[in-house]
């Protein structure tokens, strides 16, 4: 998406703040290390299994909303404007989320707010700041293993120069070009469930680069974890029966299945 209302200068600030954080000394970054069995904070994958494939990436994951769920102990003090940037970015993306979910509903001839109502009053927004360092064997290692997102909608601010994102279409991996100042907007599993499978949550991965590091910022917009979601009733009929169960707190299911290399959405099928 272009013409999304977020200025180029502000997107540059997000890139720069991300780069500055990952450039800090290791001891400084470790102040924000995630706790065991918690995704928030600085670090790598949670280990669920001895056979788990790990990603070639450093990451910082922070909850941007709801407001009372923010854990500022994990929010970097350096760079000094990091917190203000993330708060503003979260607010901007909340507005875009509403526009997109209404447009998705309209495209299916549904009431404007039907997806928004399932998101709930306390929908969540997680930001994940990614650094993919240069990798000596990009033919053997992935920055991010194949997966589909567990969100309703994901916003990706790509690196301004280095490509790496690939989407699976049929049996082919399709590269995603770098488009300056654009946001890549991706459907997640929870939108697939709510739309009764009409909107698909695509499988994607990140490849590594032997020479250059790559930075990206992904923000995941999801329903309130206490709210049950299900396919919209008007989208269920004889030609499109309902394949998904009612589900609450899908994100928990998502992380357990994803780290085992399974499609989490398969866990909520009939």
mmCIF file of C-alpha atoms in Angstrom:
data_model
loop_
_atom_site.group_PDB
_atom_site.id
_atom_site.type_symbol
_atom_site.label_atom_id
_atom_site.label_comp_id
_atom_site.label_asym_id
_atom_site.label_seq_id
_atom_site.Cartn_x
_atom_site.Cartn_y
_atom_site.Cartn_z
ATOM 1 C CA UNK A 1 0.000 0.000 0.000
ATOM 2 C CA UNK A 2 1.103 3.509 -0.824
ATOM 3 C CA UNK A 3 -0.820 6.718 -0.025
ATOM 4 C CA UNK A 4 -1.461 5.253 3.438
ATOM 5 C CA UNK A 5 -1.142 8.602 5.195
ATOM 6 C CA UNK A 6 2.127 7.914 7.051
ATOM 7 C CA UNK A 7 4.842 10.330 5.966
ATOM 8 C CA UNK A 8 8.085 9.168 4.373
ATOM 9 C CA UNK A 9 10.071 11.011 7.028
ATOM 10 C CA UNK A 10 8.315 9.117 9.817
ATOM 11 C CA UNK A 11 8.879 5.742 8.126
ATOM 12 C CA UNK A 12 12.559 6.688 7.844
ATOM 13 C CA UNK A 13 12.552 7.354 11.600
ATOM 14 C CA UNK A 14 11.226 3.847 12.244
ATOM 15 C CA UNK A 15 14.002 2.355 10.087
ATOM 16 C CA UNK A 16 16.661 4.435 11.792
ATOM 17 C CA UNK A 17 15.459 3.687 15.345
ATOM 18 C CA UNK A 18 15.414 -0.053 14.528
ATOM 19 C CA UNK A 19 18.922 0.099 13.098
ATOM 20 C CA UNK A 20 20.216 2.053 16.096
ATOM 21 C CA UNK A 21 18.785 -0.444 18.560
ATOM 22 C CA UNK A 22 20.340 -3.460 16.848
ATOM 23 C CA UNK A 23 23.659 -1.595 16.624
ATOM 24 C CA UNK A 24 23.861 -1.298 20.424
ATOM 25 C CA UNK A 25 26.425 -3.414 22.332
ATOM 26 C CA UNK A 26 25.168 -6.901 23.231
ATOM 27 C CA UNK A 27 25.089 -6.140 26.959
ATOM 28 C CA UNK A 28 22.861 -3.110 26.328
ATOM 29 C CA UNK A 29 20.421 -5.120 24.197
ATOM 30 C CA UNK A 30 20.321 -7.928 26.759
ATOM 31 C CA UNK A 31 18.725 -5.528 29.262
ATOM 32 C CA UNK A 32 15.552 -6.075 27.251
ATOM 33 C CA UNK A 33 15.864 -9.864 26.883
ATOM 34 C CA UNK A 34 12.635 -11.809 26.826
ATOM 35 C CA UNK A 35 11.744 -14.053 29.738
ATOM 36 C CA UNK A 36 11.394 -17.826 29.344
ATOM 37 C CA UNK A 37 8.159 -18.821 27.585
ATOM 38 C CA UNK A 38 7.324 -15.198 26.806
ATOM 39 C CA UNK A 39 7.586 -13.775 23.311
ATOM 40 C CA UNK A 40 7.999 -10.149 24.423
ATOM 41 C CA UNK A 41 11.448 -8.628 24.575
ATOM 42 C CA UNK A 42 14.776 -9.087 22.794
ATOM 43 C CA UNK A 43 16.040 -12.484 21.655
ATOM 44 C CA UNK A 44 15.380 -15.441 19.386
ATOM 45 C CA UNK A 45 12.821 -18.230 19.126
ATOM 46 C CA UNK A 46 11.214 -19.811 22.162
ATOM 47 C CA UNK A 47 12.427 -23.424 22.189
ATOM 48 C CA UNK A 48 9.495 -25.855 22.154
ATOM 49 C CA UNK A 49 11.328 -28.891 20.766
ATOM 50 C CA UNK A 50 14.827 -30.380 20.363
ATOM 51 C CA UNK A 51 14.048 -30.807 16.654
ATOM 52 C CA UNK A 52 12.973 -27.212 16.109
ATOM 53 C CA UNK A 53 14.503 -25.264 13.202
ATOM 54 C CA UNK A 54 15.726 -21.864 14.395
ATOM 55 C CA UNK A 55 15.709 -18.648 12.355
ATOM 56 C CA UNK A 56 18.797 -16.610 11.390
ATOM 57 C CA UNK A 57 17.573 -13.407 12.976
ATOM 58 C CA UNK A 58 17.695 -11.110 15.977
ATOM 59 C CA UNK A 59 14.351 -9.692 17.024
ATOM 60 C CA UNK A 60 12.657 -7.394 19.479
ATOM 61 C CA UNK A 61 8.948 -8.018 20.100
ATOM 62 C CA UNK A 62 6.794 -5.449 21.920
ATOM 63 C CA UNK A 63 3.075 -5.115 22.585
ATOM 64 C CA UNK A 64 1.818 -1.743 21.361
ATOM 65 C CA UNK A 65 -1.834 -2.102 22.371
ATOM 66 C CA UNK A 66 -4.003 -2.327 24.371
ATOM 67 C CA UNK A 67 -2.409 0.477 26.321
ATOM 68 C CA UNK A 68 -2.621 -1.214 29.740
ATOM 69 C CA UNK A 69 -0.804 -4.310 28.431
ATOM 70 C CA UNK A 70 2.390 -2.515 27.417
ATOM 71 C CA UNK A 71 5.472 -3.747 29.303
ATOM 72 C CA UNK A 72 7.780 -0.767 29.207
ATOM 73 C CA UNK A 73 10.611 -2.727 30.863
ATOM 74 C CA UNK A 74 11.178 -4.264 27.404
ATOM 75 C CA UNK A 75 10.959 -0.938 25.526
ATOM 76 C CA UNK A 76 14.460 0.404 24.770
ATOM 77 C CA UNK A 77 15.610 3.696 26.284
ATOM 78 C CA UNK A 78 18.126 3.982 23.469
ATOM 79 C CA UNK A 79 17.543 5.465 20.947
ATOM 80 C CA UNK A 80 15.793 8.054 23.086
ATOM 81 C CA UNK A 81 12.860 8.546 20.714
ATOM 82 C CA UNK A 82 12.184 4.797 20.300
ATOM 83 C CA UNK A 83 9.134 4.741 22.573
ATOM 84 C CA UNK A 84 7.512 7.794 21.037
ATOM 85 C CA UNK A 85 8.035 6.385 17.550
ATOM 86 C CA UNK A 86 6.439 3.041 18.405
ATOM 87 C CA UNK A 87 3.470 4.673 20.147
ATOM 88 C CA UNK A 88 2.805 6.901 17.156
ATOM 89 C CA UNK A 89 3.251 4.046 14.672
ATOM 90 C CA UNK A 90 0.811 1.847 16.628
ATOM 91 C CA UNK A 91 -1.779 4.623 16.573
ATOM 92 C CA UNK A 92 -1.381 5.175 12.821
ATOM 93 C CA UNK A 93 -1.695 1.461 12.038
ATOM 94 C CA UNK A 94 -4.800 1.139 14.233
ATOM 95 C CA UNK A 95 -6.527 3.627 11.934
ATOM 96 C CA UNK A 96 -5.373 1.797 8.802
ATOM 97 C CA UNK A 97 -6.533 -1.537 10.273
ATOM 98 C CA UNK A 98 -10.047 -0.136 10.626
ATOM 99 C CA UNK A 99 -10.058 1.106 7.014
ATOM 100 C CA UNK A 100 -8.866 -2.260 5.684
ATOM 101 C CA UNK A 101 -11.267 -4.411 7.708
ATOM 102 C CA UNK A 102 -14.201 -2.246 6.596
ATOM 103 C CA UNK A 103 -13.058 -2.495 2.963
ATOM 104 C CA UNK A 104 -12.748 -6.286 3.268
ATOM 105 C CA UNK A 105 -16.309 -6.456 4.616
ATOM 106 C CA UNK A 106 -17.643 -4.235 1.824
ATOM 107 C CA UNK A 107 -15.920 -6.375 -0.812
ATOM 108 C CA UNK A 108 -17.977 -9.343 0.452
ATOM 109 C CA UNK A 109 -21.224 -7.320 0.652
ATOM 110 C CA UNK A 110 -21.232 -7.534 4.443
ATOM 111 C CA UNK A 111 -21.962 -4.918 7.107
ATOM 112 C CA UNK A 112 -18.999 -2.542 7.421
ATOM 113 C CA UNK A 113 -18.185 -3.441 11.017
ATOM 114 C CA UNK A 114 -18.606 -7.222 10.982
ATOM 115 C CA UNK A 115 -14.855 -7.965 11.104
ATOM 116 C CA UNK A 116 -14.176 -5.077 13.497
ATOM 117 C CA UNK A 117 -16.776 -6.420 15.929
ATOM 118 C CA UNK A 118 -14.950 -9.739 16.072
ATOM 119 C CA UNK A 119 -11.680 -7.885 16.735
ATOM 120 C CA UNK A 120 -13.267 -6.507 19.921
ATOM 121 C CA UNK A 121 -12.709 -3.369 21.974
ATOM 122 C CA UNK A 122 -9.296 -4.591 23.149
ATOM 123 C CA UNK A 123 -7.731 -5.842 19.932
ATOM 124 C CA UNK A 124 -3.981 -6.337 20.180
ATOM 125 C CA UNK A 125 -1.054 -5.001 18.226
ATOM 126 C CA UNK A 126 2.413 -6.548 18.489
ATOM 127 C CA UNK A 127 5.465 -5.026 16.806
ATOM 128 C CA UNK A 128 8.406 -7.188 15.798
ATOM 129 C CA UNK A 129 11.664 -5.469 14.877
ATOM 130 C CA UNK A 130 13.905 -7.803 12.846
ATOM 131 C CA UNK A 131 17.601 -7.825 12.056
ATOM 132 C CA UNK A 132 18.804 -10.449 9.573
ATOM 133 C CA UNK A 133 22.627 -10.414 9.761
ATOM 134 C CA UNK A 134 24.762 -11.432 6.771
ATOM 135 C CA UNK A 135 24.818 -15.248 6.564
ATOM 136 C CA UNK A 136 27.813 -17.172 5.180
ATOM 137 C CA UNK A 137 25.581 -19.980 3.845
ATOM 138 C CA UNK A 138 22.345 -18.442 2.542
ATOM 139 C CA UNK A 139 21.762 -21.639 0.562
ATOM 140 C CA UNK A 140 21.354 -23.586 3.810
ATOM 141 C CA UNK A 141 19.833 -21.099 6.260
ATOM 142 C CA UNK A 142 16.586 -19.084 6.296
ATOM 143 C CA UNK A 143 16.091 -15.781 8.053
ATOM 144 C CA UNK A 144 12.520 -16.827 8.805
ATOM 145 C CA UNK A 145 11.185 -20.315 8.125
ATOM 146 C CA UNK A 146 8.010 -20.825 6.054
ATOM 147 C CA UNK A 147 4.877 -19.797 7.940
ATOM 148 C CA UNK A 148 1.590 -17.948 7.659
ATOM 149 C CA UNK A 149 0.833 -15.178 10.159
ATOM 150 C CA UNK A 150 -1.358 -15.739 13.212
ATOM 151 C CA UNK A 151 -2.779 -12.216 13.094
ATOM 152 C CA UNK A 152 -5.853 -10.830 11.386
ATOM 153 C CA UNK A 153 -3.707 -8.352 9.438
ATOM 154 C CA UNK A 154 0.059 -7.848 9.337
ATOM 155 C CA UNK A 155 1.871 -4.675 8.274
ATOM 156 C CA UNK A 156 5.469 -5.061 7.088
ATOM 157 C CA UNK A 157 7.830 -2.146 6.654
ATOM 158 C CA UNK A 158 10.535 -3.705 4.521
ATOM 159 C CA UNK A 159 14.208 -2.850 4.324
ATOM 160 C CA UNK A 160 14.668 0.108 1.986
ATOM 161 C CA UNK A 161 17.353 -1.608 -0.113
ATOM 162 C CA UNK A 162 17.731 -5.331 0.612
ATOM 163 C CA UNK A 163 15.081 -7.819 -0.532
ATOM 164 C CA UNK A 164 14.408 -11.024 1.364
ATOM 165 C CA UNK A 165 10.682 -11.708 1.666
ATOM 166 C CA UNK A 166 9.209 -14.530 -0.451
ATOM 167 C CA UNK A 167 5.584 -15.708 -0.796
ATOM 168 C CA UNK A 168 4.543 -19.216 -1.798
ATOM 169 C CA UNK A 169 2.238 -19.357 -4.819
ATOM 170 C CA UNK A 170 1.500 -22.840 -6.080
ATOM 171 C CA UNK A 171 4.864 -24.552 -5.715
ATOM 172 C CA UNK A 172 6.929 -21.446 -6.426
ATOM 173 C CA UNK A 173 8.492 -18.896 -4.080
ATOM 174 C CA UNK A 174 7.754 -15.414 -5.439
ATOM 175 C CA UNK A 175 10.065 -12.566 -4.436
ATOM 176 C CA UNK A 176 8.616 -9.404 -2.951
ATOM 177 C CA UNK A 177 10.207 -6.298 -4.475
ATOM 178 C CA UNK A 178 11.319 -3.340 -2.370
ATOM 179 C CA UNK A 179 8.932 -0.429 -2.922
ATOM 180 C CA UNK A 180 10.169 2.663 -1.062
ATOM 181 C CA UNK A 181 7.772 4.045 1.578
ATOM 182 C CA UNK A 182 5.171 1.318 0.906
ATOM 183 C CA UNK A 183 3.632 -0.911 3.562
ATOM 184 C CA UNK A 184 3.168 -4.554 2.710
ATOM 185 C CA UNK A 185 -0.215 -5.616 4.098
ATOM 186 C CA UNK A 186 -0.730 -9.320 4.626
ATOM 187 C CA UNK A 187 -3.794 -11.356 5.589
ATOM 188 C CA UNK A 188 -3.309 -13.558 8.677
ATOM 189 C CA UNK A 189 -4.935 -16.798 9.819
ATOM 190 C CA UNK A 190 -7.568 -15.044 11.927
ATOM 191 C CA UNK A 191 -8.910 -13.093 8.940
ATOM 192 C CA UNK A 192 -9.010 -16.374 7.007
ATOM 193 C CA UNK A 193 -11.126 -17.894 9.801
ATOM 194 C CA UNK A 194 -13.484 -14.896 10.049
ATOM 195 C CA UNK A 195 -13.945 -14.787 6.257
ATOM 196 C CA UNK A 196 -14.686 -18.535 6.155
ATOM 197 C CA UNK A 197 -11.612 -19.127 4.014
ATOM 198 C CA UNK A 198 -12.375 -16.520 1.348
ATOM 199 C CA UNK A 199 -9.369 -14.392 2.303
ATOM 200 C CA UNK A 200 -6.331 -16.691 2.419
ATOM 201 C CA UNK A 201 -3.433 -16.410 4.832
ATOM 202 C CA UNK A 202 -0.404 -16.937 2.566
ATOM 203 C CA UNK A 203 2.714 -18.911 3.478
ATOM 204 C CA UNK A 204 5.900 -16.844 3.301
ATOM 205 C CA UNK A 205 9.526 -16.931 4.384
ATOM 206 C CA UNK A 206 12.617 -14.707 4.565
ATOM 207 C CA UNK A 207 15.854 -15.664 2.801
ATOM 208 C CA UNK A 208 19.285 -14.635 4.032
ATOM 209 C CA UNK A 209 21.967 -12.600 2.297
ATOM 210 C CA UNK A 210 25.669 -13.429 2.342
ATOM 211 C CA UNK A 211 26.839 -9.819 2.131
ATOM 212 C CA UNK A 212 24.304 -7.408 3.582
ATOM 213 C CA UNK A 213 22.191 -7.223 6.690
ATOM 214 C CA UNK A 214 18.468 -6.616 6.341
ATOM 215 C CA UNK A 215 16.085 -4.797 8.691
ATOM 216 C CA UNK A 216 12.301 -4.975 8.749
ATOM 217 C CA UNK A 217 9.460 -4.123 11.110
ATOM 218 C CA UNK A 218 6.304 -6.251 11.214
ATOM 219 C CA UNK A 219 3.211 -5.231 13.184
ATOM 220 C CA UNK A 220 0.540 -7.839 13.873
ATOM 221 C CA UNK A 221 -3.052 -6.706 14.438
ATOM 222 C CA UNK A 222 -5.190 -9.392 16.115
ATOM 223 C CA UNK A 223 -8.553 -9.797 17.880
ATOM 224 C CA UNK A 224 -8.888 -9.420 21.646
ATOM 225 C CA UNK A 225 -7.538 -12.701 23.102
ATOM 226 C CA UNK A 226 -10.636 -13.014 25.323
ATOM 227 C CA UNK A 227 -13.005 -12.705 22.376
ATOM 228 C CA UNK A 228 -14.216 -15.724 20.429
ATOM 229 C CA UNK A 229 -13.909 -15.497 16.649
ATOM 230 C CA UNK A 230 -15.603 -17.610 13.993
ATOM 231 C CA UNK A 231 -16.627 -17.464 10.346
ATOM 232 C CA UNK A 232 -19.158 -14.680 9.629
ATOM 233 C CA UNK A 233 -22.570 -16.365 9.406
ATOM 234 C CA UNK A 234 -23.505 -14.857 6.034
ATOM 235 C CA UNK A 235 -20.386 -16.386 4.474
ATOM 236 C CA UNK A 236 -21.382 -19.942 5.401
ATOM 237 C CA UNK A 237 -23.583 -21.795 2.888
ATOM 238 C CA UNK A 238 -23.967 -25.128 1.097
ATOM 239 C CA UNK A 239 -21.281 -24.302 -1.464
ATOM 240 C CA UNK A 240 -18.908 -22.982 1.219
ATOM 241 C CA UNK A 241 -19.485 -24.981 4.416
ATOM 242 C CA UNK A 242 -17.840 -23.897 7.623
ATOM 243 C CA UNK A 243 -14.376 -25.502 8.016
ATOM 244 C CA UNK A 244 -13.272 -23.677 11.196
ATOM 245 C CA UNK A 245 -14.311 -24.025 14.838
ATOM 246 C CA UNK A 246 -14.941 -21.105 17.164
ATOM 247 C CA UNK A 247 -11.577 -20.086 18.599
ATOM 248 C CA UNK A 248 -10.366 -17.869 21.422
ATOM 249 C CA UNK A 249 -6.783 -16.662 21.945
ATOM 250 C CA UNK A 250 -5.629 -18.153 18.645
ATOM 251 C CA UNK A 251 -2.170 -16.605 19.063
ATOM 252 C CA UNK A 252 -1.297 -19.102 21.843
ATOM 253 C CA UNK A 253 -2.242 -22.024 19.587
ATOM 254 C CA UNK A 254 -0.335 -20.387 16.759
ATOM 255 C CA UNK A 255 3.051 -20.208 18.503
ATOM 256 C CA UNK A 256 2.947 -23.788 19.762
ATOM 257 C CA UNK A 257 2.091 -25.260 16.350
ATOM 258 C CA UNK A 258 4.272 -22.927 14.296
ATOM 259 C CA UNK A 259 7.460 -23.763 16.187
ATOM 260 C CA UNK A 260 6.774 -27.447 15.536
ATOM 261 C CA UNK A 261 6.667 -26.745 11.796
ATOM 262 C CA UNK A 262 2.892 -27.331 11.567
ATOM 263 C CA UNK A 263 0.211 -25.027 10.123
ATOM 264 C CA UNK A 264 -1.551 -23.630 13.216
ATOM 265 C CA UNK A 265 -4.804 -23.047 11.312
ATOM 266 C CA UNK A 266 -5.094 -26.823 10.848
ATOM 267 C CA UNK A 267 -5.559 -27.116 14.623
ATOM 268 C CA UNK A 268 -8.892 -25.251 14.452
ATOM 269 C CA UNK A 269 -10.390 -27.092 11.487
ATOM 270 C CA UNK A 270 -13.243 -29.544 11.902
#
